[in-house]
Amino acid sequence: MPTEPDAAAAGPAIHPAPLPYQARLSQRDPASIDLVVIHCTELPDLAMAREYGERVLYPESGTGNSGHFYIDRDGTIHQYVDLDRVAHHVRGVNDRSVGIELVNSGRYPDWLDSRHQSMDEAYPPAQIAALLALLDWLARSLPSLQWIAGHEDLDTELAVASDDPGLRVPRKRDPGPRFPWADVLAATSLERLPG
């Protein structure tokens, strides 16, 4: 599926920035996509998120972990993976989903420290406005798209705390408690995926 929508389905400005290994990601029919997963990068800025996205974590395929879209704090949207490719962004539902990453520090740099589990950074209005515009365009462009979920809804595994092996903390907490779910759900046709 092309990054640029046709005139009838005009959407937000999207800056193509394909990852170096995009062509090695599995192909799929965009008509099979029924879910959007909202993430936050849990990194300080877009440059570091890009660096993490370019890391090859699966030597057999020469690919790594990333979302399809990254939205910076100022609302700029970057597309790292085309919609006709399967990005590795959440366990178990990559084949059917689009991953959207919001630049937000989250628990960085102590993701699994039991004393550092709060996620205090708010999502700026420009970032949420860009997300809503992207969701609207995706809903109009992907005929099967029906659901939206947070990463934390889908990956509920606990991990050993980095500061105390006797404690467990959520492996994933994004997009976290500061994400404005009520506002997003009120502004989109997508429904929250039932738990």
PDB file of C-alpha atoms in Angstrom:
ATOM      1  CA  MET A   1       0.000   0.000   0.000  1.00  0.00           C
ATOM      2  CA  PRO A   2       1.486   3.361  -0.934  1.00  0.00           C
ATOM      3  CA  THR A   3       2.387   5.815   1.780  1.00  0.00           C
ATOM      4  CA  GLU A   4       0.657   8.684   0.003  1.00  0.00           C
ATOM      5  CA  PRO A   5      -3.140   8.376  -0.055  1.00  0.00           C
ATOM      6  CA  ASP A   6      -5.046   9.293  -3.201  1.00  0.00           C
ATOM      7  CA  ALA A   7      -6.914  12.601  -3.297  1.00  0.00           C
ATOM      8  CA  ALA A   8     -10.202  11.002  -2.193  1.00  0.00           C
ATOM      9  CA  ALA A   9      -8.591   9.580   0.930  1.00  0.00           C
ATOM     10  CA  ALA A  10      -6.323  12.524   1.730  1.00  0.00           C
ATOM     11  CA  GLY A  11      -4.780  12.201   5.129  1.00  0.00           C
ATOM     12  CA  PRO A  12      -2.111  13.813   7.269  1.00  0.00           C
ATOM     13  CA  ALA A  13       1.373  14.599   6.024  1.00  0.00           C
ATOM     14  CA  ILE A  14       3.415  11.406   6.420  1.00  0.00           C
ATOM     15  CA  HIS A  15       7.181  11.451   5.992  1.00  0.00           C
ATOM     16  CA  PRO A  16       8.446   8.170   4.499  1.00  0.00           C
ATOM     17  CA  ALA A  17      11.554   6.930   6.331  1.00  0.00           C
ATOM     18  CA  PRO A  18      11.765   3.191   5.583  1.00  0.00           C
ATOM     19  CA  LEU A  19      13.958   1.098   7.830  1.00  0.00           C
ATOM     20  CA  PRO A  20      17.000  -0.424   6.088  1.00  0.00           C
ATOM     21  CA  TYR A  21      15.553  -3.935   6.463  1.00  0.00           C
ATOM     22  CA  GLN A  22      11.973  -3.141   5.418  1.00  0.00           C
ATOM     23  CA  ALA A  23      12.198  -5.333   2.275  1.00  0.00           C
ATOM     24  CA  ARG A  24      13.082  -8.335   4.483  1.00  0.00           C
ATOM     25  CA  LEU A  25       9.915  -8.034   6.581  1.00  0.00           C
ATOM     26  CA  SER A  26       7.102 -10.447   5.709  1.00  0.00           C
ATOM     27  CA  GLN A  27       4.572  -9.200   3.191  1.00  0.00           C
ATOM     28  CA  ARG A  28       0.837  -9.084   3.848  1.00  0.00           C
ATOM     29  CA  ASP A  29      -2.370  -7.879   2.266  1.00  0.00           C
ATOM     30  CA  PRO A  30      -3.343  -4.568   3.929  1.00  0.00           C
ATOM     31  CA  ALA A  31      -6.979  -5.712   3.647  1.00  0.00           C
ATOM     32  CA  SER A  32      -6.203  -8.196   6.456  1.00  0.00           C
ATOM     33  CA  ILE A  33      -5.395  -5.431   8.968  1.00  0.00           C
ATOM     34  CA  ASP A  34      -8.116  -5.053  11.620  1.00  0.00           C
ATOM     35  CA  LEU A  35      -6.197  -3.617  14.589  1.00  0.00           C
ATOM     36  CA  VAL A  36      -4.126  -0.553  15.514  1.00  0.00           C
ATOM     37  CA  VAL A  37      -1.792  -0.903  18.496  1.00  0.00           C
ATOM     38  CA  ILE A  38      -0.744   2.277  20.306  1.00  0.00           C
ATOM     39  CA  HIS A  39       2.732   2.319  21.818  1.00  0.00           C
ATOM     40  CA  CYS A  40       5.041   4.865  23.316  1.00  0.00           C
ATOM     41  CA  THR A  41       8.726   4.640  22.525  1.00  0.00           C
ATOM     42  CA  GLU A  42       9.858   4.822  26.173  1.00  0.00           C
ATOM     43  CA  LEU A  43      12.892   6.645  24.799  1.00  0.00           C
ATOM     44  CA  PRO A  44      13.861  10.321  25.079  1.00  0.00           C
ATOM     45  CA  ASP A  45      13.576  11.315  21.417  1.00  0.00           C
ATOM     46  CA  LEU A  46      12.864  10.247  17.854  1.00  0.00           C
ATOM     47  CA  ALA A  47      16.569   9.864  16.996  1.00  0.00           C
ATOM     48  CA  MET A  48      17.029   7.207  19.665  1.00  0.00           C
ATOM     49  CA  ALA A  49      13.784   5.513  18.614  1.00  0.00           C
ATOM     50  CA  ARG A  50      15.140   5.340  15.063  1.00  0.00           C
ATOM     51  CA  GLU A  51      18.404   3.875  16.335  1.00  0.00           C
ATOM     52  CA  TYR A  52      16.508   1.187  18.270  1.00  0.00           C
ATOM     53  CA  GLY A  53      14.301   0.478  15.240  1.00  0.00           C
ATOM     54  CA  GLU A  54      17.317  -0.083  12.996  1.00  0.00           C
ATOM     55  CA  ARG A  55      18.873  -2.664  15.323  1.00  0.00           C
ATOM     56  CA  VAL A  56      18.834  -6.165  13.869  1.00  0.00           C
ATOM     57  CA  LEU A  57      17.481  -8.436  16.591  1.00  0.00           C
ATOM     58  CA  TYR A  58      16.525 -11.420  14.430  1.00  0.00           C
ATOM     59  CA  PRO A  59      19.681 -12.544  12.581  1.00  0.00           C
ATOM     60  CA  GLU A  60      17.838 -15.226  10.598  1.00  0.00           C
ATOM     61  CA  SER A  61      15.720 -12.572   8.858  1.00  0.00           C
ATOM     62  CA  GLY A  62      17.985  -9.562   9.342  1.00  0.00           C
ATOM     63  CA  THR A  63      15.144  -7.565  10.934  1.00  0.00           C
ATOM     64  CA  GLY A  64      14.334  -5.903  14.251  1.00  0.00           C
ATOM     65  CA  ASN A  65      11.522  -4.371  16.297  1.00  0.00           C
ATOM     66  CA  SER A  66       9.651  -1.244  15.252  1.00  0.00           C
ATOM     67  CA  GLY A  67       6.254   0.261  14.629  1.00  0.00           C
ATOM     68  CA  HIS A  68       4.901   1.296  11.251  1.00  0.00           C
ATOM     69  CA  PHE A  69       4.419   4.950  12.215  1.00  0.00           C
ATOM     70  CA  TYR A  70       6.240   7.218  14.695  1.00  0.00           C
ATOM     71  CA  ILE A  71       4.671  10.468  15.863  1.00  0.00           C
ATOM     72  CA  ASP A  72       7.025  13.003  17.395  1.00  0.00           C
ATOM     73  CA  ARG A  73       6.004  15.387  20.170  1.00  0.00           C
ATOM     74  CA  ASP A  74       5.413  18.185  17.635  1.00  0.00           C
ATOM     75  CA  GLY A  75       2.960  16.031  15.663  1.00  0.00           C
ATOM     76  CA  THR A  76       5.293  15.115  12.807  1.00  0.00           C
ATOM     77  CA  ILE A  77       4.460  11.632  11.470  1.00  0.00           C
ATOM     78  CA  HIS A  78       7.193   9.348  10.129  1.00  0.00           C
ATOM     79  CA  GLN A  79       6.525   6.010   8.441  1.00  0.00           C
ATOM     80  CA  TYR A  80       9.248   3.419   9.066  1.00  0.00           C
ATOM     81  CA  VAL A  81       7.421   0.391   7.640  1.00  0.00           C
ATOM     82  CA  ASP A  82       4.916   0.198   4.785  1.00  0.00           C
ATOM     83  CA  LEU A  83       1.476  -1.150   5.618  1.00  0.00           C
ATOM     84  CA  ASP A  84       1.964  -4.133   3.315  1.00  0.00           C
ATOM     85  CA  ARG A  85       4.802  -5.341   5.571  1.00  0.00           C
ATOM     86  CA  VAL A  86       4.548  -6.994   8.984  1.00  0.00           C
ATOM     87  CA  ALA A  87       6.425  -4.938  11.592  1.00  0.00           C
ATOM     88  CA  HIS A  88       7.565  -6.544  14.851  1.00  0.00           C
ATOM     89  CA  HIS A  89       5.888  -4.341  17.466  1.00  0.00           C
ATOM     90  CA  VAL A  90       3.747  -6.586  19.708  1.00  0.00           C
ATOM     91  CA  ARG A  91       3.706 -10.303  20.410  1.00  0.00           C
ATOM     92  CA  GLY A  92       1.010 -12.387  18.793  1.00  0.00           C
ATOM     93  CA  VAL A  93      -0.813  -9.849  16.610  1.00  0.00           C
ATOM     94  CA  ASN A  94       1.807  -8.419  14.248  1.00  0.00           C
ATOM     95  CA  ASP A  95       0.253 -10.049  11.171  1.00  0.00           C
ATOM     96  CA  ARG A  96      -3.088  -8.257  11.637  1.00  0.00           C
ATOM     97  CA  SER A  97      -2.020  -4.929  13.127  1.00  0.00           C
ATOM     98  CA  VAL A  98      -0.506  -1.503  12.538  1.00  0.00           C
ATOM     99  CA  GLY A  99       1.924  -0.283  15.192  1.00  0.00           C
ATOM    100  CA  ILE A 100       1.891   3.432  16.036  1.00  0.00           C
ATOM    101  CA  GLU A 101       4.682   4.686  18.302  1.00  0.00           C
ATOM    102  CA  LEU A 102       4.336   7.991  20.138  1.00  0.00           C
ATOM    103  CA  VAL A 103       7.623   9.580  21.188  1.00  0.00           C
ATOM    104  CA  ASN A 104       7.436   9.641  24.988  1.00  0.00           C
ATOM    105  CA  SER A 105      10.074   8.879  27.621  1.00  0.00           C
ATOM    106  CA  GLY A 106       7.867   6.445  29.527  1.00  0.00           C
ATOM    107  CA  ARG A 107      10.014   4.638  32.093  1.00  0.00           C
ATOM    108  CA  TYR A 108      13.321   5.396  30.312  1.00  0.00           C
ATOM    109  CA  PRO A 109      16.038   4.471  31.163  1.00  0.00           C
ATOM    110  CA  ASP A 110      15.021   2.124  33.994  1.00  0.00           C
ATOM    111  CA  TRP A 111      12.175   0.255  32.291  1.00  0.00           C
ATOM    112  CA  LEU A 112      12.126  -2.712  34.678  1.00  0.00           C
ATOM    113  CA  ASP A 113      13.212  -1.021  37.919  1.00  0.00           C
ATOM    114  CA  SER A 114      10.383  -1.517  40.428  1.00  0.00           C
ATOM    115  CA  ARG A 115      11.072   1.966  41.865  1.00  0.00           C
ATOM    116  CA  HIS A 116      10.688   3.628  38.455  1.00  0.00           C
ATOM    117  CA  GLN A 117       7.362   2.397  37.077  1.00  0.00           C
ATOM    118  CA  SER A 118       5.492   5.698  36.858  1.00  0.00           C
ATOM    119  CA  MET A 119       5.085   7.161  33.396  1.00  0.00           C
ATOM    120  CA  ASP A 120       4.808  10.888  34.039  1.00  0.00           C
ATOM    121  CA  GLU A 121       5.290  12.518  30.638  1.00  0.00           C
ATOM    122  CA  ALA A 122       2.041  13.848  29.169  1.00  0.00           C
ATOM    123  CA  TYR A 123       1.241  13.490  25.482  1.00  0.00           C
ATOM    124  CA  PRO A 124       1.285  16.976  23.859  1.00  0.00           C
ATOM    125  CA  PRO A 125      -1.876  18.161  22.080  1.00  0.00           C
ATOM    126  CA  ALA A 126      -0.051  18.321  18.720  1.00  0.00           C
ATOM    127  CA  GLN A 127       0.969  14.691  19.050  1.00  0.00           C
ATOM    128  CA  ILE A 128      -2.566  13.541  19.892  1.00  0.00           C
ATOM    129  CA  ALA A 129      -4.030  15.646  17.053  1.00  0.00           C
ATOM    130  CA  ALA A 130      -1.618  13.973  14.619  1.00  0.00           C
ATOM    131  CA  LEU A 131      -2.541  10.563  16.013  1.00  0.00           C
ATOM    132  CA  LEU A 132      -6.244  11.269  15.488  1.00  0.00           C
ATOM    133  CA  ALA A 133      -5.610  12.409  11.905  1.00  0.00           C
ATOM    134  CA  LEU A 134      -3.581   9.257  11.241  1.00  0.00           C
ATOM    135  CA  LEU A 135      -6.255   7.020  12.787  1.00  0.00           C
ATOM    136  CA  ASP A 136      -8.919   8.689  10.651  1.00  0.00           C
ATOM    137  CA  TRP A 137      -6.896   8.144   7.479  1.00  0.00           C
ATOM    138  CA  LEU A 138      -6.145   4.520   8.391  1.00  0.00           C
ATOM    139  CA  ALA A 139      -9.820   3.824   9.128  1.00  0.00           C
ATOM    140  CA  ARG A 140     -10.750   5.194   5.700  1.00  0.00           C
ATOM    141  CA  SER A 141      -7.885   3.426   3.906  1.00  0.00           C
ATOM    142  CA  LEU A 142      -8.062  -0.053   5.456  1.00  0.00           C
ATOM    143  CA  PRO A 143     -11.472  -1.643   4.923  1.00  0.00           C
ATOM    144  CA  SER A 144     -11.139  -4.231   7.717  1.00  0.00           C
ATOM    145  CA  LEU A 145      -9.798  -1.875  10.392  1.00  0.00           C
ATOM    146  CA  GLN A 146     -12.088  -2.043  13.402  1.00  0.00           C
ATOM    147  CA  TRP A 147     -10.087  -2.250  16.642  1.00  0.00           C
ATOM    148  CA  ILE A 148      -7.595  -0.228  18.671  1.00  0.00           C
ATOM    149  CA  ALA A 149      -5.562  -1.378  21.677  1.00  0.00           C
ATOM    150  CA  GLY A 150      -2.649  -0.292  23.819  1.00  0.00           C
ATOM    151  CA  HIS A 151       0.530  -2.344  23.903  1.00  0.00           C
ATOM    152  CA  GLU A 152      -0.125  -2.939  27.604  1.00  0.00           C
ATOM    153  CA  ASP A 153      -3.512  -4.493  26.724  1.00  0.00           C
ATOM    154  CA  LEU A 154      -1.876  -7.158  24.576  1.00  0.00           C
ATOM    155  CA  ASP A 155       1.433  -7.883  26.331  1.00  0.00           C
ATOM    156  CA  THR A 156       0.550  -8.440  29.980  1.00  0.00           C
ATOM    157  CA  GLU A 157       3.593 -10.520  30.896  1.00  0.00           C
ATOM    158  CA  LEU A 158       5.468  -9.674  34.075  1.00  0.00           C
ATOM    159  CA  ALA A 159       9.255  -9.494  34.098  1.00  0.00           C
ATOM    160  CA  VAL A 160      11.829  -9.810  36.852  1.00  0.00           C
ATOM    161  CA  ALA A 161      12.526  -6.354  38.298  1.00  0.00           C
ATOM    162  CA  SER A 162      16.024  -5.119  37.497  1.00  0.00           C
ATOM    163  CA  ASP A 163      16.531  -3.854  41.054  1.00  0.00           C
ATOM    164  CA  ASP A 164      15.124  -6.877  42.936  1.00  0.00           C
ATOM    165  CA  PRO A 165      14.925 -10.416  41.511  1.00  0.00           C
ATOM    166  CA  GLY A 166      12.158 -11.172  44.016  1.00  0.00           C
ATOM    167  CA  LEU A 167       9.806  -8.648  42.402  1.00  0.00           C
ATOM    168  CA  ARG A 168       7.914  -8.651  39.104  1.00  0.00           C
ATOM    169  CA  VAL A 169       6.940  -5.603  37.056  1.00  0.00           C
ATOM    170  CA  PRO A 170       4.952  -5.226  33.827  1.00  0.00           C
ATOM    171  CA  ARG A 171       7.118  -5.897  30.790  1.00  0.00           C
ATOM    172  CA  LYS A 172       5.090  -3.329  28.841  1.00  0.00           C
ATOM    173  CA  ARG A 173       3.086  -0.390  30.228  1.00  0.00           C
ATOM    174  CA  ASP A 174       2.646   1.700  27.106  1.00  0.00           C
ATOM    175  CA  PRO A 175       1.016   3.892  26.163  1.00  0.00           C
ATOM    176  CA  GLY A 176       0.530   4.250  29.918  1.00  0.00           C
ATOM    177  CA  PRO A 177      -1.700   6.162  32.320  1.00  0.00           C
ATOM    178  CA  ARG A 178      -1.188   9.591  30.718  1.00  0.00           C
ATOM    179  CA  PHE A 179      -2.551   8.457  27.347  1.00  0.00           C
ATOM    180  CA  PRO A 180      -5.958  10.143  26.777  1.00  0.00           C
ATOM    181  CA  TRP A 181      -7.984   7.053  25.899  1.00  0.00           C
ATOM    182  CA  ALA A 182     -11.374   8.728  26.434  1.00  0.00           C
ATOM    183  CA  ASP A 183     -10.555  11.565  24.022  1.00  0.00           C
ATOM    184  CA  VAL A 184      -9.088   9.222  21.408  1.00  0.00           C
ATOM    185  CA  LEU A 185     -12.006   6.793  21.516  1.00  0.00           C
ATOM    186  CA  ALA A 186     -14.511   9.660  21.307  1.00  0.00           C
ATOM    187  CA  ALA A 187     -12.797  10.984  18.158  1.00  0.00           C
ATOM    188  CA  THR A 188     -12.318   7.748  16.192  1.00  0.00           C
ATOM    189  CA  SER A 189     -14.582   5.123  14.666  1.00  0.00           C
ATOM    190  CA  LEU A 190     -12.312   2.384  16.041  1.00  0.00           C
ATOM    191  CA  GLU A 191     -13.403   0.387  19.089  1.00  0.00           C
ATOM    192  CA  ARG A 192     -11.200  -0.602  22.007  1.00  0.00           C
ATOM    193  CA  LEU A 193     -10.294  -4.270  21.616  1.00  0.00           C
ATOM    194  CA  PRO A 194     -12.083  -6.272  24.296  1.00  0.00           C
ATOM    195  CA  GLY A 195      -9.767  -7.632  26.983  1.00  0.00           C
TER     196      GLY A 195
END
